[in-house]
Backbone as ProteinMPNN parsed JSONL, in Angstrom:
{"seq_chain_A": "MTNLLEVIEAWTQILDEGYGFDVIYLDYRKAFDMVPHMRLLRKLSTYGIGNQVFAWVTSFLSNREMRVLLRGQGSDWISVISGVPQGSVLGPLLFLLYVNDIPNIIKSNIKMFADDTKLWRMILKEGDSCDLQDDLKHLQEWNRKWQLKFNLDKCTVMHVGDKVATQYVME", "coords_chain_A": {"N_chain_A": [[16.907, 103.259, -88.158], [16.85, 103.884, -85.45], [16.726, 106.672, -85.58], [14.154, 107.071, -86.7], [12.522, 105.906, -84.689], [13.088, 107.576, -82.491], [12.062, 110.002, -83.41], [9.322, 109.387, -83.746], [8.669, 108.875, -81.081], [9.091, 111.443, -79.922], [7.185, 112.976, -81.344], [4.827, 111.662, -80.636], [4.722, 112.203, -77.904], [4.297, 114.999, -77.956], [1.72, 115.067, -79.117], [0.311, 113.593, -77.18], [0.342, 115.411, -75.12], [-1.488, 117.167, -76.016], [-0.95, 118.993, -78.033], [-0.052, 120.38, -81.26], [2.123, 120.001, -84.127], [4.503, 121.174, -86.548], [6.171, 119.833, -89.33], [9.005, 119.868, -91.373], [10.133, 118.304, -94.123], [13.193, 117.744, -95.541], [15.34, 117.474, -98.349], [18.476, 117.043, -99.771], [19.688, 118.104, -102.918], [21.324, 115.979, -105.05], [23.246, 115.455, -103.084], [25.6, 113.995, -102.212], [27.181, 114.264, -104.414], [27.705, 116.954, -104.593], [29.335, 118.099, -102.643], [31.835, 120.361, -102.066], [35.266, 119.823, -102.455], [37.406, 121.424, -101.369], [36.126, 123.005, -99.449], [35.132, 121.02, -97.78], [37.548, 119.95, -96.833], [38.461, 122.162, -95.432], [36.569, 122.244, -93.369], [37.139, 119.787, -92.12], [39.653, 120.346, -91.149], [39.048, 122.318, -89.231], [37.746, 120.728, -87.421], [39.777, 119.524, -86.177], [41.064, 117.354, -87.283], [43.751, 115.203, -87.488], [47.183, 115.55, -88.725], [48.194, 113.312, -90.29], [45.841, 111.846, -90.913], [44.368, 113.868, -92.117], [45.991, 114.414, -94.349], [45.76, 111.948, -95.64], [42.985, 111.891, -96.262], [42.889, 114.127, -97.923], [44.499, 113.205, -100.02], [42.868, 111.1, -100.845], [40.714, 112.468, -101.957], [41.88, 113.997, -103.925], [43.143, 114.614, -107.262], [41.224, 113.283, -108.796], [39.47, 112.154, -111.623], [37.069, 112.212, -114.307], [35.051, 110.885, -116.973], [32.732, 110.604, -119.695], [31.366, 107.8, -121.246], [29.918, 106.82, -124.255], [28.398, 104.645, -126.328], [30.885, 103.544, -127.007], [32.438, 105.779, -127.459], [34.409, 108.235, -125.902], [34.302, 111.067, -123.748], [36.356, 113.994, -123.114], [38.656, 113.826, -120.383], [37.86, 115.194, -117.189], [38.616, 117.185, -114.314], [37.589, 116.268, -111.045], [36.143, 118.138, -108.67], [34.371, 118.2, -106.662], [32.145, 116.382, -104.515], [31.672, 113.375, -102.687], [33.093, 110.193, -102.771], [30.841, 107.792, -103.779], [29.749, 104.594, -102.714], [31.97, 104.004, -101.404], [33.467, 103.394, -98.193], [34.31, 105.597, -96.814], [33.066, 107.813, -98.045], [30.216, 108.367, -97.215], [30.764, 109.015, -94.513], [32.381, 111.294, -94.778], [30.493, 113.032, -95.905], [28.696, 113.262, -93.769], [30.347, 114.54, -91.892], [30.618, 116.911, -93.203], [28.058, 118.108, -93.057], [27.677, 118.22, -90.391], [27.513, 120.422, -88.617], [25.028, 121.574, -88.895], [22.81, 121.179, -86.985], [23.6, 123.024, -85.041], [22.879, 125.556, -85.868], [20.202, 126.031, -85.738], [17.051, 126.382, -83.951], [14.895, 124.731, -83.642], [13.685, 121.3, -83.406], [15.591, 118.629, -84.771], [16.345, 115.956, -86.953], [18.627, 114.022, -88.654], [19.487, 112.024, -91.438], [21.785, 110.836, -93.438], [21.342, 112.468, -96.438], [18.807, 113.304, -95.894], [16.582, 115.256, -93.998], [14.716, 116.024, -91.119], [12.881, 118.582, -89.805], [11.348, 119.99, -87.072], [8.743, 121.524, -85.021], [6.967, 122.146, -82.067], [3.776, 123.554, -82.099], [2.523, 126.056, -80.394], [1.809, 128.673, -80.317], [1.41, 131.464, -82.6], [3.963, 132.542, -83.06], [5.642, 130.339, -82.945], [5.575, 129.008, -85.417], [6.77, 130.994, -86.881], [9.336, 130.89, -85.816], [10.122, 128.402, -86.781], [10.131, 128.962, -89.503], [12.215, 130.828, -89.487], [14.335, 129.127, -88.817], [14.401, 127.584, -91.107], [15.194, 129.545, -92.9], [17.779, 130.036, -91.887], [18.95, 127.574, -92.494], [18.893, 127.709, -95.287], [20.643, 129.824, -95.696], [22.957, 128.622, -94.714], [23.189, 126.63, -96.646], [23.772, 128.189, -98.944], [26.278, 129.227, -98.206], [27.816, 126.87, -97.938], [27.439, 125.604, -100.305], [25.395, 123.723, -101.011], [22.199, 122.487, -102.123], [18.653, 122.416, -101.693], [16.504, 119.812, -102.809], [13.766, 120.763, -104.074], [11.519, 119.445, -105.053], [11.379, 117.196, -103.53], [11.033, 118.074, -100.988], [8.847, 118.734, -98.279], [6.006, 119.826, -96.311], [4.433, 119.052, -93.28], [1.621, 119.159, -91.207], [0.622, 118.274, -87.997], [-2.028, 117.801, -85.9], [-4.631, 119.925, -84.51], [-4.685, 122.56, -85.354], [-4.461, 125.089, -87.949], [-2.305, 124.562, -90.677], [0.797, 126.197, -91.304], [2.101, 128.151, -94.0], [5.193, 127.594, -95.359], [8.202, 129.031, -96.595], [10.472, 128.087, -99.046], [13.562, 128.283, -100.716]], "CA_chain_A": [[15.788, 102.815, -87.359], [16.861, 104.672, -84.218], [16.263, 108.001, -85.965], [12.702, 106.997, -86.85], [11.901, 105.641, -83.38], [13.208, 108.774, -81.665], [11.131, 110.998, -83.94], [7.965, 108.954, -83.402], [8.518, 109.089, -79.639], [8.954, 112.885, -79.684], [5.916, 113.438, -81.883], [3.761, 111.079, -79.824], [4.676, 112.959, -76.649], [3.643, 116.281, -78.249], [0.297, 114.812, -79.303], [-0.238, 113.177, -75.882], [0.184, 116.628, -74.316], [-2.582, 117.929, -76.605], [-0.451, 120.033, -78.932], [0.252, 120.006, -82.629], [3.473, 120.346, -84.555], [4.781, 121.253, -87.974], [7.386, 119.136, -89.74], [9.486, 120.158, -92.722], [11.015, 117.252, -94.633], [14.15, 118.349, -96.464], [16.209, 116.55, -99.069], [19.488, 117.77, -100.527], [19.81, 117.722, -104.315], [22.611, 115.362, -105.402], [24.066, 115.856, -101.939], [26.913, 113.366, -102.156], [27.944, 114.732, -105.581], [27.884, 118.405, -104.585], [30.222, 118.566, -101.575], [33.089, 120.882, -102.624], [36.414, 119.229, -101.758], [38.182, 122.393, -100.591], [35.326, 123.387, -98.274], [35.132, 119.846, -96.903], [38.856, 119.883, -96.177], [38.504, 123.255, -94.453], [35.796, 121.805, -92.204], [37.886, 118.736, -91.428], [40.731, 121.017, -90.434], [38.496, 122.974, -88.039], [37.37, 119.675, -86.464], [40.994, 119.034, -85.536], [41.53, 116.107, -87.898], [45.21, 115.205, -87.414], [47.97, 115.722, -89.948], [48.243, 112.104, -91.134], [44.49, 111.546, -91.409], [44.028, 114.954, -93.032], [46.742, 114.178, -95.582], [45.176, 110.774, -96.276], [41.703, 112.289, -96.854], [43.232, 115.023, -99.037], [44.949, 112.344, -101.103], [41.693, 110.338, -101.271], [39.852, 113.336, -102.76], [42.655, 114.722, -104.942], [43.507, 114.019, -108.555], [40.155, 112.444, -109.341], [39.006, 112.572, -112.936], [35.969, 111.419, -114.843], [34.632, 111.136, -118.344], [31.514, 109.908, -120.077], [31.469, 106.908, -122.398], [28.634, 106.574, -124.891], [28.568, 103.846, -127.543], [32.297, 103.37, -127.283], [33.113, 107.066, -127.601], [34.617, 108.865, -124.606], [34.539, 112.508, -123.676], [37.636, 114.342, -122.502], [38.714, 113.688, -118.934], [37.791, 116.456, -116.451], [38.917, 117.061, -112.888], [36.447, 116.223, -110.135], [36.477, 119.014, -107.544], [33.321, 118.107, -105.651], [31.533, 115.081, -104.337], [32.344, 112.345, -101.899], [32.942, 108.96, -103.55], [29.78, 106.894, -103.361], [30.155, 103.205, -102.772], [33.131, 103.841, -100.525], [33.148, 103.477, -96.765], [34.64, 106.941, -96.371], [32.179, 108.808, -98.644], [29.136, 108.805, -96.321], [31.334, 109.644, -93.323], [32.792, 112.644, -95.154], [29.283, 113.846, -96.047], [28.193, 113.552, -92.417], [31.217, 115.555, -91.303], [30.356, 118.176, -93.897], [26.786, 118.694, -92.593], [27.637, 118.002, -88.95], [27.239, 121.638, -87.858], [23.675, 122.078, -89.147], [21.994, 121.328, -85.776], [24.046, 124.16, -84.236], [22.404, 126.844, -86.389], [18.748, 126.122, -85.647], [16.466, 126.27, -82.617], [13.873, 123.68, -83.659], [14.163, 119.918, -83.338], [16.097, 118.173, -86.065], [16.925, 114.619, -87.091], [19.241, 113.906, -89.969], [19.985, 110.726, -91.852], [22.431, 111.08, -94.738], [20.926, 113.753, -97.01], [17.416, 113.566, -95.513], [16.506, 115.989, -92.74], [13.398, 116.365, -90.593], [12.93, 119.742, -88.93], [9.997, 120.151, -86.55], [8.547, 122.375, -83.863], [5.646, 122.138, -81.465], [3.103, 124.82, -82.383], [1.671, 126.5, -79.292], [1.365, 130.026, -80.652], [1.789, 131.854, -83.954], [5.402, 132.761, -83.109], [6.365, 129.071, -83.116], [5.751, 128.762, -86.851], [7.764, 131.99, -87.33], [10.648, 130.355, -85.436], [10.444, 127.331, -87.721], [10.494, 129.633, -90.757], [13.559, 131.387, -89.276], [15.286, 128.016, -88.915], [14.497, 127.251, -92.532], [16.017, 130.616, -93.483], [19.167, 129.777, -91.481], [19.418, 126.435, -93.294], [19.13, 128.164, -96.649], [21.89, 130.601, -95.649], [24.022, 127.621, -94.59], [23.304, 126.01, -97.973], [24.488, 129.1, -99.848], [27.673, 129.305, -97.779], [28.501, 125.593, -98.11], [27.183, 125.188, -101.683], [24.441, 122.63, -101.197], [20.86, 122.984, -102.438], [17.547, 121.504, -101.445], [15.723, 119.313, -103.926], [12.445, 121.25, -103.677], [10.501, 118.457, -105.415], [11.332, 116.168, -102.485], [10.801, 118.729, -99.703], [7.423, 118.878, -98.013], [5.61, 120.262, -94.97], [3.312, 118.3, -92.726], [1.124, 119.641, -89.92], [-0.091, 117.257, -87.244], [-2.757, 118.439, -84.808], [-5.908, 120.513, -84.891], [-4.531, 123.941, -85.825], [-4.226, 125.223, -89.39], [-0.886, 124.513, -91.032], [1.425, 127.417, -91.806], [2.796, 128.041, -95.283], [6.614, 127.892, -95.196], [8.833, 129.43, -97.845], [11.776, 127.507, -99.311], [14.151, 128.725, -101.995]], "C_chain_A": [[15.701, 103.637, -86.076], [16.329, 106.075, -84.475], [14.734, 108.021, -86.003], [12.01, 106.791, -85.503], [11.974, 106.858, -82.467], [12.231, 109.86, -82.112], [9.695, 110.631, -83.562], [7.697, 109.164, -81.92], [8.3, 110.565, -79.321], [7.599, 113.395, -80.164], [4.739, 112.898, -81.075], [3.614, 111.835, -78.515], [3.987, 114.315, -76.851], [2.138, 116.092, -78.375], [-0.373, 114.398, -77.991], [-0.473, 114.373, -74.965], [-0.886, 117.552, -74.89], [-2.161, 119.035, -77.557], [-0.274, 119.482, -80.339], [1.688, 120.387, -82.955], [3.536, 120.412, -86.067], [6.114, 120.571, -88.23], [7.727, 119.579, -91.152], [10.47, 119.047, -93.076], [11.895, 117.867, -95.714], [15.029, 117.279, -97.095], [17.197, 117.392, -99.868], [19.614, 117.206, -101.93], [21.232, 117.215, -104.577], [23.664, 115.627, -104.328], [25.474, 115.284, -101.978], [27.802, 113.828, -103.313], [28.362, 116.19, -105.467], [28.854, 118.93, -103.534], [31.55, 119.054, -102.172], [34.291, 120.397, -101.801], [37.138, 120.232, -100.862], [37.421, 122.83, -99.337], [35.25, 122.233, -97.279], [36.452, 119.765, -96.14], [39.013, 120.994, -95.138], [37.734, 122.867, -93.192], [36.55, 120.736, -91.415], [39.022, 119.341, -90.607], [40.218, 121.676, -89.156], [38.042, 121.957, -86.992], [38.59, 119.094, -85.762], [41.463, 117.692, -86.062], [43.055, 116.189, -88.004], [45.908, 115.22, -88.761], [47.949, 114.499, -90.852], [46.883, 111.787, -91.729], [44.067, 112.605, -92.423], [44.727, 114.754, -94.386], [46.158, 112.984, -96.35], [43.857, 111.124, -96.961], [41.944, 113.208, -98.052], [43.667, 114.199, -100.252], [43.775, 111.556, -101.696], [40.816, 111.158, -102.219], [40.568, 113.959, -103.957], [42.883, 113.886, -106.203], [42.485, 113.021, -109.07], [39.722, 113.026, -110.676], [37.845, 111.692, -113.36], [35.745, 111.781, -116.299], [33.395, 110.302, -118.603], [31.818, 109.048, -121.295], [30.072, 106.657, -122.941], [28.893, 105.882, -126.215], [30.036, 103.766, -127.969], [33.1, 104.649, -127.455], [33.214, 107.727, -126.226], [34.83, 110.359, -124.715], [35.948, 112.745, -123.147], [37.537, 114.116, -120.998], [38.62, 115.076, -118.302], [38.08, 116.178, -114.979], [37.62, 117.08, -112.081], [36.837, 117.02, -108.89], [35.394, 119.021, -106.464], [32.791, 116.684, -105.61], [32.369, 114.168, -103.469], [32.074, 111.022, -102.604], [31.868, 108.03, -102.977], [30.244, 105.456, -103.555], [31.395, 102.945, -101.944], [32.659, 103.897, -99.074], [33.324, 104.914, -96.286], [33.667, 108.0, -96.886], [31.057, 109.277, -97.729], [29.647, 109.488, -95.045], [31.763, 111.078, -93.638], [31.587, 113.554, -95.333], [28.744, 114.219, -94.674], [29.051, 114.605, -91.716], [30.975, 116.922, -91.939], [29.102, 118.867, -93.36], [26.645, 118.658, -91.071], [27.248, 119.238, -88.136], [25.822, 122.176, -88.048], [22.844, 122.181, -87.859], [22.384, 122.528, -84.901], [23.452, 125.486, -84.677], [20.895, 127.007, -86.284], [18.279, 125.936, -84.206], [15.452, 125.123, -82.525], [14.516, 122.313, -83.507], [14.574, 119.47, -84.731], [16.589, 116.737, -85.93], [17.413, 114.505, -88.521], [19.66, 112.459, -90.202], [20.48, 110.878, -93.274], [21.963, 112.433, -95.263], [19.468, 114.083, -96.721], [17.386, 114.192, -94.123], [15.048, 116.228, -92.388], [13.591, 117.491, -89.592], [11.519, 119.949, -88.396], [9.983, 121.013, -85.3], [7.113, 122.226, -83.385], [5.038, 123.523, -81.69], [2.12, 125.114, -81.251], [1.046, 127.856, -79.601], [1.901, 130.369, -82.042], [3.301, 132.031, -84.097], [6.204, 131.491, -83.325], [6.583, 128.756, -84.594], [6.732, 129.779, -87.44], [9.173, 131.513, -86.993], [11.077, 129.243, -86.379], [10.84, 127.914, -89.079], [11.889, 130.253, -90.642], [14.622, 130.295, -89.388], [15.483, 127.596, -90.367], [15.349, 128.295, -93.258], [17.495, 130.403, -93.138], [19.759, 128.602, -92.267], [19.723, 126.854, -94.725], [20.388, 129.031, -96.729], [23.089, 129.661, -95.538], [24.269, 126.975, -95.948], [24.081, 126.897, -98.941], [25.977, 129.143, -99.497], [28.439, 128.031, -98.138], [28.161, 124.901, -99.429], [26.404, 123.879, -101.828], [23.077, 123.252, -101.478], [19.83, 121.932, -102.076], [16.952, 121.053, -102.775], [14.272, 119.637, -103.586], [11.33, 120.271, -104.025], [10.348, 117.382, -104.344], [11.147, 116.763, -101.093], [9.303, 118.91, -99.508], [7.204, 119.312, -96.568], [4.416, 119.438, -94.532], [2.915, 118.951, -91.398], [0.353, 118.501, -89.269], [-0.723, 117.949, -86.046], [-3.985, 119.137, -85.352], [-5.829, 121.965, -85.362], [-4.259, 123.939, -87.334], [-2.724, 125.264, -89.66], [-0.425, 125.854, -91.601], [2.074, 127.138, -93.153], [4.242, 128.45, -95.059], [7.204, 128.16, -96.572], [10.213, 128.812, -97.928], [12.261, 128.007, -100.654], [14.775, 127.563, -102.704]], "O_chain_A": [[14.613, 104.039, -85.662], [15.563, 106.606, -83.671], [14.104, 108.893, -85.403], [11.008, 107.447, -85.219], [11.02, 107.144, -81.744], [11.644, 110.554, -81.282], [8.938, 111.488, -83.105], [6.604, 109.588, -81.545], [7.416, 110.903, -78.533], [6.94, 114.162, -79.463], [3.76, 113.61, -80.856], [2.495, 112.081, -78.064], [3.186, 114.733, -76.015], [1.363, 116.863, -77.808], [-1.502, 114.806, -77.719], [-1.379, 114.353, -74.132], [-1.164, 118.607, -74.318], [-2.955, 119.928, -77.853], [-0.338, 118.274, -80.566], [2.376, 121.018, -82.152], [2.737, 119.796, -86.771], [7.061, 120.709, -87.456], [6.857, 119.658, -92.019], [11.498, 118.872, -92.42], [11.397, 118.441, -96.683], [15.408, 116.304, -96.447], [16.808, 118.335, -100.557], [19.644, 115.991, -102.121], [22.211, 117.927, -104.353], [24.809, 115.973, -104.622], [26.444, 116.02, -101.793], [29.028, 113.79, -103.211], [29.277, 116.624, -106.166], [29.166, 120.121, -103.543], [32.308, 118.256, -102.723], [34.311, 120.553, -100.58], [37.45, 119.919, -99.713], [38.023, 123.002, -98.277], [35.298, 122.451, -96.068], [36.46, 119.536, -94.93], [39.625, 120.789, -94.09], [38.189, 123.128, -92.079], [36.592, 120.778, -90.186], [39.308, 118.888, -89.499], [40.871, 121.604, -88.114], [37.96, 122.284, -85.808], [38.458, 118.269, -84.858], [42.179, 116.967, -85.371], [43.585, 117.153, -88.556], [45.305, 114.941, -89.797], [47.714, 114.625, -92.053], [46.779, 111.491, -92.919], [43.482, 112.286, -93.458], [44.108, 114.91, -95.438], [46.075, 113.018, -97.577], [43.619, 110.715, -98.097], [41.277, 113.079, -99.078], [43.246, 114.472, -101.376], [43.702, 111.369, -102.91], [40.245, 110.619, -103.167], [39.917, 114.402, -104.903], [42.823, 112.657, -106.199], [42.841, 112.029, -109.706], [39.623, 114.242, -110.834], [37.657, 110.586, -112.852], [36.181, 112.825, -116.785], [33.056, 109.408, -117.828], [32.445, 109.503, -122.252], [29.153, 106.325, -122.192], [29.52, 106.444, -127.113], [30.367, 103.904, -129.147], [34.323, 104.598, -127.584], [32.238, 107.777, -125.477], [35.458, 110.849, -125.654], [36.648, 111.801, -122.778], [36.455, 114.206, -120.417], [39.218, 116.028, -118.802], [37.823, 115.087, -114.472], [36.683, 117.813, -112.398], [37.741, 116.632, -108.15], [35.49, 119.755, -105.48], [32.968, 115.901, -106.543], [33.599, 114.186, -103.508], [30.938, 110.755, -102.996], [31.974, 107.551, -101.848], [31.031, 105.155, -104.452], [31.824, 101.801, -101.798], [31.572, 104.395, -98.783], [32.563, 105.387, -95.442], [33.464, 109.008, -96.209], [30.944, 110.478, -97.48], [29.027, 110.432, -94.556], [31.525, 111.981, -92.836], [31.64, 114.726, -94.959], [28.376, 115.37, -94.443], [28.52, 115.47, -91.019], [31.112, 117.956, -91.286], [29.088, 120.09, -93.222], [25.601, 119.029, -90.533], [26.695, 119.091, -87.047], [25.457, 123.159, -87.404], [22.208, 123.216, -87.657], [21.571, 122.994, -84.103], [23.514, 126.458, -83.925], [20.361, 128.032, -86.706], [19.003, 125.41, -83.36], [15.191, 124.61, -81.437], [15.74, 122.188, -83.484], [13.986, 119.876, -85.733], [17.174, 116.359, -84.914], [16.706, 114.846, -89.47], [20.121, 111.769, -89.292], [19.69, 111.031, -94.205], [22.168, 113.449, -94.599], [18.945, 115.059, -97.26], [18.061, 113.735, -93.201], [14.242, 116.589, -93.246], [14.37, 117.368, -88.646], [10.58, 120.071, -89.183], [10.993, 121.216, -84.625], [6.174, 122.185, -84.179], [5.704, 124.54, -81.494], [1.048, 124.516, -81.159], [-0.082, 128.148, -79.204], [2.739, 129.653, -82.59], [3.863, 131.705, -85.142], [7.325, 131.546, -83.831], [7.655, 128.289, -84.979], [7.448, 129.467, -88.392], [10.101, 131.704, -87.781], [12.251, 129.144, -86.739], [11.765, 127.425, -89.727], [12.663, 130.208, -91.598], [15.68, 130.508, -89.98], [16.597, 127.291, -90.794], [16.139, 127.948, -94.136], [18.363, 130.571, -93.995], [20.926, 128.633, -92.657], [20.707, 126.401, -95.309], [21.116, 128.976, -97.72], [24.114, 129.875, -96.187], [25.416, 126.792, -96.356], [24.945, 126.415, -99.673], [26.831, 129.101, -100.383], [29.581, 128.101, -98.591], [28.544, 123.752, -99.649], [26.727, 123.041, -102.669], [22.827, 124.402, -101.118], [20.088, 120.73, -102.139], [16.904, 121.817, -103.739], [13.617, 118.867, -102.885], [10.294, 120.264, -103.36], [9.306, 116.731, -104.259], [11.108, 116.021, -100.111], [8.577, 119.204, -100.457], [8.088, 119.186, -95.72], [3.508, 119.164, -95.316], [3.772, 119.255, -90.568], [-0.467, 117.845, -89.912], [-0.034, 118.607, -85.267], [-4.342, 118.964, -86.517], [-6.854, 122.535, -85.737], [-3.88, 122.919, -87.91], [-1.973, 125.927, -88.946], [-1.175, 126.545, -92.291], [2.537, 126.028, -93.415], [4.492, 129.567, -94.604], [6.768, 127.597, -97.576], [11.032, 128.972, -97.024], [11.489, 128.14, -101.604], [15.322, 127.727, -103.795]]}, "name": "protein", "num_of_chains": 1, "seq": "MTNLLEVIEAWTQILDEGYGFDVIYLDYRKAFDMVPHMRLLRKLSTYGIGNQVFAWVTSFLSNREMRVLLRGQGSDWISVISGVPQGSVLGPLLFLLYVNDIPNIIKSNIKMFADDTKLWRMILKEGDSCDLQDDLKHLQEWNRKWQLKFNLDKCTVMHVGDKVATQYVME"}
């Protein structure tokens, strides 16, 4: 709720000042399932997570297996090397720690809630939409490095104001 209220306040202020803005709504594809354990642990280490907590999280993620059951028949067990356990208290926190550095790589405004992200910029001149496109490019580079992908079917662009909306490119 706070996320939504802060965004509405920011957007209202832009409109009250007589400007427009572009918003890119982003959604990560199977975000909670795709977080690679080893990369997550590397990030936790760089955040200074202490030895005992780090060991506990490592144990929490390690030696997980899964299989599929269909009509009483089960597949072979396979190791699970990615994903944060959904339905656990720790799973969403681990995902947030994994994506925690995203705001540091962009210049535009951003609000994140779980795997949903709103990226926006006030459009005063043509260069502003170029800056937003650059931020989108930086996010896509981050995605490649950290092995997450956008669900393009759930991503969209919205322009609010009287100027023509820019076409943004997402991979």
